[in-house]
Coordinates of C-alpha atoms in Angstrom, one line a residue:
Chain Y
M1 CA -40.5 -3.1 -7.1
L2 CA -37.6 -3.1 -10.4
G3 CA -40.1 -4.5 -12.3
Q4 CA -40.1 -7.6 -11.2
N5 CA -42.6 -9.5 -8.9
E6 CA -41.8 -9.8 -5.3
E7 CA -41.7 -13.4 -5.2
G8 CA -38.6 -14.0 -7.7
I9 CA -36.9 -11.3 -5.0
K10 CA -37.7 -13.2 -2.3
K11 CA -36.9 -16.2 -3.8
R12 CA -33.4 -15.2 -4.7
M13 CA -33.0 -13.2 -1.8
E14 CA -32.7 -16.5 0.2
G15 CA -30.1 -17.5 -1.9
R16 CA -28.1 -14.3 -1.9
V17 CA -28.2 -14.5 2.0
L18 CA -26.4 -18.4 2.0
K19 CA -24.2 -17.2 -0.2
N20 CA -23.1 -14.7 2.3
K21 CA -23.1 -17.0 5.3
I22 CA -21.1 -19.7 3.2
M23 CA -18.4 -16.7 2.6
A24 CA -17.8 -15.9 5.7
G25 CA -17.2 -19.2 6.8
L26 CA -14.9 -20.0 4.6
F27 CA -12.9 -17.3 5.5
F28 CA -13.0 -18.0 9.1
L29 CA -11.4 -21.5 7.8
A30 CA -8.8 -20.4 6.1
T31 CA -8.3 -17.7 9.1
S32 CA -8.4 -21.4 11.6
V33 CA -5.6 -22.5 9.2
G34 CA -2.9 -20.1 10.7
L35 CA -4.6 -20.1 14.5
I36 CA -4.2 -24.3 14.1
F37 CA -0.7 -24.7 13.5
L38 CA 0.3 -21.8 16.0
V39 CA -1.6 -23.4 18.7
L40 CA -0.4 -27.0 17.1
L41 CA 3.6 -25.3 17.9
F42 CA 2.7 -23.6 21.3
Y43 CA 1.6 -27.4 21.8
R44 CA 4.4 -29.0 20.7
V45 CA 7.2 -26.2 21.7
L46 CA 5.6 -26.4 25.4
T47 CA 5.1 -30.3 26.1
Q48 CA 8.7 -31.2 25.0
G49 CA 10.5 -27.8 25.9
I50 CA 8.8 -27.4 29.5
G51 CA 10.7 -29.9 31.3
Y52 CA 13.7 -28.5 30.7
L53 CA 13.2 -25.2 31.6
N54 CA 14.1 -24.1 35.2
W55 CA 15.8 -21.6 36.4
N56 CA 19.7 -23.7 35.6
Y57 CA 18.3 -23.6 32.1
L58 CA 18.4 -19.7 32.2
T59 CA 21.2 -19.6 34.0
S60 CA 24.0 -21.6 32.2
G61 CA 25.5 -21.7 28.6
P62 CA 26.1 -24.4 26.3
A63 CA 27.2 -28.2 28.3
P64 CA 28.4 -31.4 27.0
Y65 CA 25.2 -32.9 28.7
P66 CA 21.7 -32.5 27.9
E67 CA 20.7 -31.4 31.9
E68 CA 23.2 -28.8 32.4
A69 CA 22.9 -27.2 29.0
G70 CA 21.9 -23.9 29.2
I71 CA 20.3 -20.9 27.0
W72 CA 22.1 -18.0 28.8
V73 CA 24.7 -17.2 26.4
G74 CA 22.6 -17.5 23.6
M75 CA 19.9 -15.1 25.3
I76 CA 22.1 -12.8 25.9
G77 CA 24.1 -13.0 22.7
S78 CA 20.9 -12.4 21.2
I79 CA 20.0 -9.3 22.6
M80 CA 23.1 -7.2 22.6
L81 CA 23.0 -8.1 18.8
M82 CA 19.6 -7.2 18.9
A83 CA 20.6 -3.7 20.4
I84 CA 23.3 -3.5 17.9
V85 CA 21.0 -3.6 14.9
A86 CA 18.2 -1.5 16.5
I87 CA 20.6 1.5 16.8
F88 CA 22.0 1.2 13.4
S89 CA 19.3 0.0 11.0
V90 CA 17.0 2.8 13.1
I91 CA 19.4 5.3 12.8
I92 CA 20.3 4.8 9.2
G93 CA 16.8 3.7 8.3
V94 CA 14.6 6.3 9.7
A95 CA 17.2 9.3 8.0
S96 CA 17.0 7.2 4.9
A97 CA 13.5 7.7 4.8
I98 CA 13.7 11.9 5.7
Y99 CA 16.1 12.0 2.5
L100 CA 13.8 9.8 0.1
E101 CA 10.3 11.5 1.4
E102 CA 11.2 15.5 2.4
Y103 CA 14.4 16.3 0.6
A104 CA 15.0 14.1 -2.5
S105 CA 13.7 15.7 -5.7
Q106 CA 10.9 13.8 -7.0
N107 CA 12.3 12.2 -10.5
K108 CA 13.5 9.2 -11.8
F109 CA 16.1 8.7 -10.1
T110 CA 14.7 8.9 -6.6
E111 CA 11.7 6.5 -7.9
F112 CA 14.2 4.2 -8.9
I113 CA 15.9 4.0 -5.3
R114 CA 12.6 3.7 -4.2
V115 CA 11.6 0.9 -5.8
N116 CA 15.0 -0.9 -4.7
I117 CA 14.2 -0.4 -1.5
S118 CA 11.2 -2.2 -1.6
N119 CA 12.9 -5.0 -4.2
L120 CA 15.7 -5.5 -1.2
A121 CA 13.0 -6.3 1.9
G122 CA 12.6 -9.2 -0.3
V123 CA 15.9 -10.8 -0.8
P124 CA 16.9 -13.7 1.3
S125 CA 18.7 -13.5 4.0
I126 CA 21.2 -15.9 3.2
V127 CA 22.4 -13.1 0.8
F128 CA 22.6 -11.1 3.2
G129 CA 24.7 -13.1 5.4
L130 CA 27.0 -13.5 2.4
L131 CA 27.5 -9.9 1.9
G132 CA 28.3 -9.1 5.4
L133 CA 31.5 -12.2 5.3
T134 CA 32.8 -10.5 2.4
F135 CA 32.0 -7.0 4.0
F136 CA 32.4 -7.0 7.7
V137 CA 34.4 -10.5 8.6
Y138 CA 36.6 -10.1 5.8
I139 CA 37.5 -6.7 4.0
F140 CA 36.6 -4.2 7.5
N141 CA 38.3 -7.3 9.2
F142 CA 35.8 -7.7 11.9
G143 CA 36.2 -11.4 12.0
Y144 CA 33.4 -13.4 13.4
T145 CA 32.1 -11.3 15.7
L146 CA 29.8 -9.5 17.6
I147 CA 30.2 -6.0 15.3
A148 CA 30.0 -8.2 12.3
G149 CA 27.1 -10.5 13.0
G150 CA 25.1 -7.0 14.5
L151 CA 25.8 -5.1 11.7
T152 CA 25.1 -8.0 9.1
M153 CA 21.8 -8.3 10.9
A154 CA 21.2 -4.6 10.6
L155 CA 21.8 -4.4 6.4
L156 CA 19.1 -7.1 6.3
I157 CA 15.9 -5.3 8.3
L158 CA 17.3 -1.9 6.9
P159 CA 15.0 -1.9 4.0
V160 CA 12.1 -2.8 6.1
I161 CA 12.5 0.4 8.6
V162 CA 13.0 2.7 5.3
V163 CA 9.8 1.4 3.6
A164 CA 7.7 1.4 7.0
S165 CA 9.7 5.1 7.7
Q166 CA 8.5 6.3 4.3
E167 CA 5.0 5.2 4.3
A168 CA 4.9 6.3 8.2
L169 CA 6.0 10.1 6.5
R170 CA 3.9 9.9 3.9
S171 CA 1.1 9.5 6.0
V172 CA 1.5 13.1 7.6
P173 CA -0.9 15.4 6.4
I174 CA 0.4 17.2 4.3
D175 CA -1.6 20.6 6.0
L176 CA 1.3 19.8 8.7
H177 CA 3.6 20.7 6.6
Q178 CA 2.4 24.0 5.3
A179 CA 1.3 25.1 8.7
S180 CA 4.9 25.0 9.9
L181 CA 6.0 26.0 6.8
G182 CA 4.2 28.9 6.6
M183 CA 5.0 30.6 10.0
G184 CA 8.9 30.4 8.2
A185 CA 9.8 27.2 9.6
T186 CA 12.9 25.5 7.9
K187 CA 12.0 22.2 6.5
W188 CA 14.6 20.5 9.3
Q189 CA 12.9 22.5 11.7
T190 CA 9.6 21.2 10.3
I191 CA 10.9 17.8 10.2
A192 CA 12.2 17.3 13.5
R193 CA 9.0 19.3 15.5
V194 CA 5.9 18.7 13.8
I195 CA 6.3 15.6 11.0
L196 CA 8.7 13.1 12.6
P197 CA 6.4 13.1 15.9
A198 CA 3.6 12.9 13.6
A199 CA 5.1 9.5 12.4
L200 CA 6.8 7.8 15.3
P201 CA 3.7 5.6 15.8
G202 CA 3.9 3.9 11.9
I203 CA 7.8 4.4 12.5
L204 CA 8.3 2.5 15.7
T205 CA 5.8 -0.1 14.2
G206 CA 7.6 -1.1 11.3
T207 CA 10.9 -1.5 13.3
I208 CA 9.0 -3.9 15.7
I209 CA 8.6 -5.9 13.0
A210 CA 11.4 -5.7 11.7
L211 CA 13.6 -6.5 14.8
S212 CA 11.1 -9.7 15.4
R213 CA 12.6 -10.8 12.2
A214 CA 16.1 -10.2 13.3
I215 CA 15.7 -12.2 16.1
G216 CA 14.1 -15.0 14.7
E217 CA 17.1 -14.8 11.6
T218 CA 19.5 -17.7 11.8
A219 CA 20.8 -18.1 8.1
P220 CA 23.1 -15.4 7.7
L221 CA 24.6 -15.7 11.3
I222 CA 25.3 -19.0 10.6
I223 CA 27.7 -17.4 8.0
V224 CA 28.8 -14.7 9.3
G225 CA 30.1 -16.8 12.2
A226 CA 28.2 -16.9 14.9
A227 CA 29.8 -20.0 17.1
T228 CA 27.6 -23.0 18.6
A229 CA 29.8 -23.4 21.8
I230 CA 30.7 -20.4 24.0
Y231 CA 30.5 -20.5 27.2
T232 CA 31.2 -17.0 28.6
L233 CA 29.4 -13.8 27.5
P234 CA 30.9 -11.6 25.1
D235 CA 32.7 -8.8 26.5
S236 CA 33.1 -6.5 23.8
L237 CA 32.1 -5.9 20.1
L238 CA 34.9 -7.5 18.8
A239 CA 34.2 -10.7 21.1
K240 CA 33.1 -13.9 19.9
Y241 CA 28.7 -14.5 20.7
T242 CA 26.2 -16.5 20.1
A243 CA 22.5 -16.3 19.3
M244 CA 19.2 -18.3 20.8
P245 CA 18.3 -19.2 16.9
I246 CA 21.9 -20.8 16.6
Q247 CA 22.1 -22.7 19.6
I248 CA 18.3 -23.9 19.3
Y249 CA 19.0 -25.0 15.5
N250 CA 22.4 -26.7 17.0
W251 CA 20.7 -28.5 19.4
T252 CA 17.9 -29.9 17.0
A253 CA 21.0 -31.1 14.5
R254 CA 21.7 -33.2 17.9
P255 CA 21.1 -37.3 17.3
Q256 CA 20.3 -38.1 20.9
E257 CA 16.6 -37.4 22.0
E258 CA 16.9 -35.3 25.1
W259 CA 18.6 -32.5 22.6
Q260 CA 15.3 -32.0 21.2
F261 CA 13.6 -30.8 24.6
V262 CA 16.3 -28.4 24.9
A263 CA 15.6 -26.8 22.0
G264 CA 11.9 -26.5 22.7
A265 CA 13.1 -25.0 26.1
G266 CA 15.1 -22.6 24.2
I267 CA 12.6 -21.7 21.6
I268 CA 10.2 -21.1 24.7
I269 CA 12.7 -18.4 25.8
L270 CA 12.9 -17.1 22.2
L271 CA 9.3 -16.6 22.1
A272 CA 9.3 -15.1 25.4
V273 CA 12.1 -12.3 24.3
L274 CA 10.1 -11.4 21.5
L275 CA 6.6 -11.1 23.2
L276 CA 8.5 -8.7 25.5
M277 CA 10.3 -7.0 22.9
N278 CA 7.0 -6.0 21.4
S279 CA 5.5 -5.7 24.2
I280 CA 7.6 -2.4 25.2
A281 CA 7.7 -1.1 21.9
V282 CA 4.1 -1.4 21.8
L283 CA 3.9 0.8 25.0
I284 CA 6.1 3.1 24.0
R285 CA 4.1 3.5 20.6
N286 CA 1.2 4.0 22.7
K287 CA 2.2 6.5 24.7
F288 CA 3.3 8.6 21.5
Q289 CA 0.2 8.0 20.4
Q290 CA -1.6 9.2 23.1
R291 CA 0.5 12.3 23.1
L292 CA -1.0 13.2 19.9
Chain E
M1 CA 3.9 53.6 -4.0
T2 CA 2.5 56.6 -5.2
K3 CA -0.7 57.0 -7.5
I4 CA 1.2 57.4 -10.8
S5 CA 3.0 53.8 -10.2
E6 CA -0.5 52.5 -9.9
E7 CA -1.5 54.3 -12.7
T8 CA 1.0 52.4 -14.6
Q9 CA 0.2 49.0 -13.2
E10 CA -3.7 49.5 -14.4
T11 CA -2.9 50.4 -17.6
R12 CA -0.9 46.9 -17.9
T13 CA -3.6 45.0 -16.4
G14 CA -6.3 46.7 -18.7
G15 CA -3.9 45.8 -21.9
L16 CA -3.9 42.3 -21.0
T17 CA -7.8 41.9 -20.7
S18 CA -9.9 42.6 -23.7
K19 CA -11.5 45.3 -22.3
P20 CA -9.9 48.9 -20.0
V21 CA -9.7 48.5 -16.8
V22 CA -10.2 51.4 -14.7
D23 CA -9.7 51.5 -10.9
R24 CA -11.4 54.0 -9.6
K25 CA -10.6 54.7 -6.2
D26 CA -10.9 58.6 -5.6
K27 CA -14.2 58.3 -3.2
Q28 CA -12.5 55.7 -1.4
Q29 CA -8.9 57.1 -1.0
K30 CA -9.2 57.9 2.8
R31 CA -5.7 57.8 3.0
E32 CA -2.9 57.7 0.4
S33 CA -2.3 53.8 0.5
K34 CA 1.0 52.7 0.0
N35 CA 1.4 48.6 -1.9
V36 CA 2.8 46.2 0.3
M37 CA 3.3 43.7 -2.3
Q38 CA 3.5 44.0 -6.3
V39 CA 3.2 41.2 -8.9
E40 CA 4.6 42.0 -12.2
D41 CA 3.8 39.8 -15.3
L42 CA 3.3 36.9 -13.1
N43 CA 2.9 33.3 -15.0
L44 CA 2.8 30.1 -13.3
W45 CA 2.7 26.4 -15.1
Y46 CA 2.0 23.0 -13.7
G47 CA 4.4 21.5 -15.7
S48 CA 2.9 22.3 -19.5
N49 CA -0.5 23.2 -17.9
Q50 CA -0.6 26.8 -17.4
A51 CA -2.7 28.1 -14.8
L52 CA -1.7 31.6 -14.6
Y53 CA -1.4 34.3 -17.2
E54 CA 0.2 37.8 -17.2
I55 CA -1.1 39.0 -13.2
N56 CA -0.4 42.0 -12.5
M57 CA -1.8 43.5 -9.3
D58 CA -0.2 45.9 -6.1
V59 CA -1.5 45.0 -3.2
P60 CA -2.7 47.7 -0.8
E61 CA -1.2 48.1 2.8
K62 CA -3.6 47.5 5.5
R63 CA -6.6 46.7 3.3
V64 CA -8.3 43.7 3.2
T65 CA -8.1 42.5 -0.7
A66 CA -10.6 39.8 -1.6
I67 CA -10.0 37.4 -4.5
I68 CA -13.0 35.9 -6.0
G69 CA -13.7 33.4 -8.8
P70 CA -15.0 30.0 -10.0
S71 CA -13.1 26.6 -9.3
G72 CA -10.1 25.9 -10.9
C73 CA -9.7 30.2 -11.8
G74 CA -5.9 30.0 -10.5
K75 CA -7.0 32.4 -6.7
S76 CA -5.4 29.7 -4.7
T77 CA -2.7 29.2 -6.7
F78 CA -2.6 32.8 -6.9
I79 CA -2.1 33.9 -3.0
K80 CA 0.3 30.5 -2.8
T81 CA 2.4 32.1 -5.0
L82 CA 2.9 35.2 -2.9
N83 CA 4.5 33.5 0.0
R84 CA 6.1 30.9 -2.5
M85 CA 3.8 28.0 -0.5
V86 CA 3.0 27.1 -4.2
E87 CA 6.5 25.9 -4.9
M88 CA 5.7 22.7 -2.7
V89 CA 4.1 20.9 -5.7
P90 CA 7.5 20.2 -7.2
I91 CA 7.1 20.9 -11.3
V92 CA 5.6 24.1 -10.7
K93 CA 7.3 27.0 -12.6
T94 CA 6.8 30.4 -12.7
S95 CA 8.3 33.5 -14.8
G96 CA 7.5 37.2 -13.8
S97 CA 8.4 39.3 -10.4
I98 CA 6.7 39.9 -7.0
K99 CA 8.3 42.0 -4.5
Y100 CA 7.4 42.4 -1.0
R101 CA 8.2 45.9 0.0
D102 CA 10.3 46.3 -2.9
Q103 CA 12.4 43.3 -2.7
D104 CA 12.3 40.7 -5.1
I105 CA 10.7 37.6 -3.2
F106 CA 12.3 34.8 -6.3
N107 CA 15.7 36.3 -5.8
G108 CA 17.5 34.0 -4.5
N109 CA 19.3 36.1 -1.8
F110 CA 15.7 36.4 -0.6
K111 CA 15.5 33.5 1.8
Q112 CA 12.0 31.6 1.5
E113 CA 12.1 31.6 5.8
Y114 CA 12.1 35.3 5.8
L115 CA 9.4 36.0 3.2
R116 CA 6.5 33.3 5.3
T117 CA 7.8 34.9 8.2
K118 CA 6.2 38.4 6.9
V119 CA 3.7 36.9 4.9
G120 CA 1.9 34.6 6.8
M121 CA -1.0 32.4 6.1
V122 CA -3.9 30.9 7.3
F123 CA -5.4 27.4 5.6
Q124 CA -8.7 26.5 4.1
S125 CA -9.8 23.9 6.5
P126 CA -8.0 24.5 10.3
N127 CA -4.7 22.7 10.5
P128 CA -3.8 23.1 14.7
F129 CA -0.7 20.9 14.8
P130 CA -1.4 17.8 17.3
K131 CA 0.0 20.0 20.3
S132 CA -1.9 22.0 23.0
V133 CA -3.3 25.5 22.6
Y134 CA -0.2 27.2 23.8
D135 CA 2.5 25.1 21.8
N136 CA 0.3 25.5 18.3
V137 CA 0.7 29.4 19.1
A138 CA 4.0 29.1 20.5
Y139 CA 5.4 27.3 17.4
G140 CA 6.4 30.1 15.3
P141 CA 8.4 32.1 18.0
R142 CA 9.8 29.3 19.0
V143 CA 10.8 28.4 15.5
H144 CA 12.1 31.6 15.3
G145 CA 14.7 31.2 18.8
I146 CA 12.5 32.5 21.5
K147 CA 12.8 30.5 24.1
K148 CA 12.3 32.4 27.0
K149 CA 9.1 31.2 28.9
E150 CA 7.6 34.9 30.2
V151 CA 8.0 36.3 26.5
L152 CA 6.6 33.1 25.0
D153 CA 3.7 33.5 28.0
E154 CA 3.2 37.7 26.7
I155 CA 3.3 36.6 23.0
V156 CA 0.5 33.4 23.1
E157 CA -2.1 35.7 25.4
K158 CA -1.3 39.1 23.0
S159 CA -2.0 36.7 19.8
L160 CA -5.2 34.6 21.3
K161 CA -6.7 38.4 22.0
D162 CA -5.9 39.6 19.1
A163 CA -7.4 36.6 17.2
A164 CA -10.3 37.1 19.4
I165 CA -10.3 34.1 21.4
W166 CA -8.2 34.6 24.4
D167 CA -11.5 35.0 26.3
E168 CA -13.1 31.5 24.8
L169 CA -9.4 29.7 25.7
K170 CA -7.2 31.4 28.6
D171 CA -8.3 28.2 31.1
R172 CA -8.0 25.7 28.3
L173 CA -4.2 26.5 26.5
D174 CA -2.9 22.8 27.3
A175 CA -5.8 21.6 26.0
N176 CA -4.7 19.6 23.0
A177 CA -6.3 21.8 19.9
Y178 CA -7.6 18.8 17.9
G179 CA -10.3 19.0 20.6
L180 CA -11.4 22.2 20.0
S181 CA -14.4 23.2 17.6
G182 CA -14.0 23.8 13.5
G183 CA -13.9 27.7 14.5
Q184 CA -12.0 27.8 17.5
Q185 CA -9.4 25.7 15.7
Q186 CA -9.4 28.4 12.7
R187 CA -9.2 31.0 15.1
V188 CA -6.0 29.5 16.8
C189 CA -4.8 28.9 13.7
I190 CA -5.3 32.5 13.4
A191 CA -3.0 33.5 16.6
R192 CA -1.0 31.0 15.8
A193 CA -0.3 32.9 12.7
L194 CA -0.3 36.4 14.4
A195 CA 2.0 35.3 16.9
V196 CA 4.9 35.4 14.3
E197 CA 4.3 39.2 13.8
P198 CA 3.8 39.0 9.8
D199 CA 3.1 41.9 7.9
V200 CA 0.5 40.2 5.3
I201 CA -2.1 37.7 5.9
L202 CA -2.7 34.9 3.2
M203 CA -6.1 33.5 4.2
D204 CA -7.2 30.7 1.6
E205 CA -10.8 30.4 1.7
P206 CA -10.7 30.5 5.5
T207 CA -14.6 30.4 6.2
S208 CA -15.1 27.5 3.7
S209 CA -15.6 24.8 6.7
L210 CA -16.8 26.6 9.4
D211 CA -21.0 27.1 10.5
P212 CA -22.3 30.4 9.9
I213 CA -21.4 31.9 13.5
S214 CA -18.0 30.5 13.6
T215 CA -17.5 32.5 9.6
S216 CA -19.0 35.7 11.0
K217 CA -16.2 35.9 14.0
V218 CA -13.5 35.3 11.8
E219 CA -14.9 38.1 9.3
E220 CA -15.2 40.1 12.3
L221 CA -11.8 39.7 13.3
V222 CA -10.7 40.2 9.6
Q223 CA -12.6 43.8 10.3
E224 CA -10.0 44.0 13.0
L225 CA -7.2 42.9 11.6
K226 CA -6.6 44.8 9.1
K227 CA -6.0 47.8 11.8
K228 CA -2.4 46.2 12.0
Y229 CA -2.2 43.8 8.6
S230 CA -2.2 43.2 5.4
I231 CA -5.0 40.7 4.1
I232 CA -5.5 38.9 1.0
I233 CA -8.8 36.5 1.3
V234 CA -9.5 34.1 -1.7
T235 CA -13.2 33.6 -1.2
H236 CA -16.0 31.7 -3.0
N237 CA -18.5 33.5 -1.0
M238 CA -19.0 37.0 -3.2
Q239 CA -21.3 38.1 -0.4
Q240 CA -18.3 37.6 2.1
A241 CA -16.2 40.0 -0.2
A242 CA -18.6 42.3 -0.3
R243 CA -19.1 42.6 3.6
I244 CA -15.4 42.3 3.9
S245 CA -12.9 43.4 1.2
D246 CA -11.8 46.6 0.4
K247 CA -10.5 45.6 -2.8
T248 CA -11.8 42.6 -4.8
A249 CA -9.6 40.8 -7.8
F250 CA -11.9 39.3 -10.2
F251 CA -9.7 36.0 -11.4
L252 CA -10.7 33.8 -14.6
N253 CA -9.2 30.4 -16.1
G254 CA -6.0 32.0 -14.9
E255 CA -6.2 35.3 -15.4
L256 CA -7.5 39.1 -13.4
V257 CA -10.1 40.2 -15.2
E258 CA -10.6 43.0 -12.7
F259 CA -9.2 44.7 -10.2
A260 CA -10.7 47.3 -8.5
E261 CA -12.4 48.6 -5.0
T262 CA -15.0 46.6 -3.6
D263 CA -18.0 48.8 -4.2
D264 CA -17.1 49.6 -7.8
L265 CA -16.9 45.9 -8.8
F266 CA -20.0 44.7 -7.3
Q267 CA -22.3 47.9 -8.5
N268 CA -20.5 48.9 -11.9
P269 CA -18.3 46.1 -13.5
Q270 CA -16.1 47.0 -16.3
D271 CA -15.3 43.9 -17.3
K272 CA -18.3 41.9 -19.4
R273 CA -17.3 38.5 -17.3
T274 CA -17.1 39.9 -14.1
E275 CA -20.7 41.1 -14.6
D276 CA -21.7 38.3 -15.6
Y277 CA -20.3 36.4 -12.6
I278 CA -21.0 38.7 -10.4
T279 CA -24.9 38.6 -11.2
G280 CA -24.4 34.7 -11.4
R281 CA -24.7 34.3 -14.8
F282 CA -22.0 31.1 -14.6
G283 CA -19.7 30.3 -11.8

């Protein structure tokens, strides 16, 4: 067999099989590192925060004493912020992706734009904060308001949504384009009736990832002036606001030990809201996938 | 078009190939056939690669025209040019003219959407939409603005009947087309093309991914369809071309080598290259 004796092959086989086992173990170890730290995070947050987590905590705003402080204003602020972010970033992001993938002619210039959008996705969030400060807070004169924060965050996740939507559109088989165009449909009819429905699960996945990033962002919000002590809910787009990460950050910065527990409770709520948002998005996505 | 213009056409085709090719159609001239599409001096480039050279060809009305040739000879490119689908590749350039019922399809005022309404297409592998059978067939009419349920119902039924698949699917109109067999999918795609009521149907190797039984069903269907439509079918299967077509064009390296009545082309090829190909000496 292969010009070698059976014995030699058998001997080496032991070694090869062992090597395979070692590699499997190493990969498992790599996965465990992430898992262990996740478990540690949950453990620490839960043991510290659970004591302060009660109805009162959910329904009250910031307060001078740890026992009275709550996440309500921050939570609603975050949710309103995410609504603004989702509306602006999804509409503009998907529309840009459609233009780049379906309409724009393929030349050096569009290629340049593509590369730069991908690069933008890696720009530090604090830079977007400064951009938002210049444009939305000062030039547009929105001040330190909900809409300025929302638009800044929308810009921050826009590149992620554009790139994910482009990928999703590109993965729609060319066959389907041809079938539709071949019957005399216009490009827009083809996009609206065939391409977008087929790309929707991918677009939603990208949006989920992007919004999950946005809801935990703190740095740009500090710059565009999310307040740390707001006692009432924002009543308009031009109202002052705060968000969960800002509240949590503020609490952890205080010297008294009790505030750490209040922050821990905040993190639990933040994770819960994040999980809820993701589940809703996954449900929507599955619904569309079934229709395919 | 009249016979005279066809003869001029032949002379031109003959002049471009190394041997004169004569279109002898006297015995098969069952009816005075009009041309539905006329291709004149068509050249096509993908970037700097020329894929089609000086093609001249008249496509007869209500007959089946087969296009044969080895892989990469430009036959698919050619029929995709007839409905301008080839321009989905951005680097494509063309010269020459193609007329559909005496209108120049490359003219700026001639809408691609109109051309593709009149010149429908069935593709190599079945490409139904991920929708129900009904929605697949109703897609074209809806795109063209038909909204009334009764009208759509009627079109769907008629198209499926014309595609000889109504009896198999009439109780499954709401089923997703992805769940059908390959042969059924392809006939649904044919029904979908018919629903727009085209004039010409282009078929790009429509049976290449089907089993023999489905293939023979599609072939029978083509015979039925030519009563109402002009059909151009690309095939790499010479037996298929001989079985189902009235006229056959042989393409080689981007050139139209010979275009004649199918019986003549297979029994008495005029060009050495055609003869070599159909006798299996290459390709």
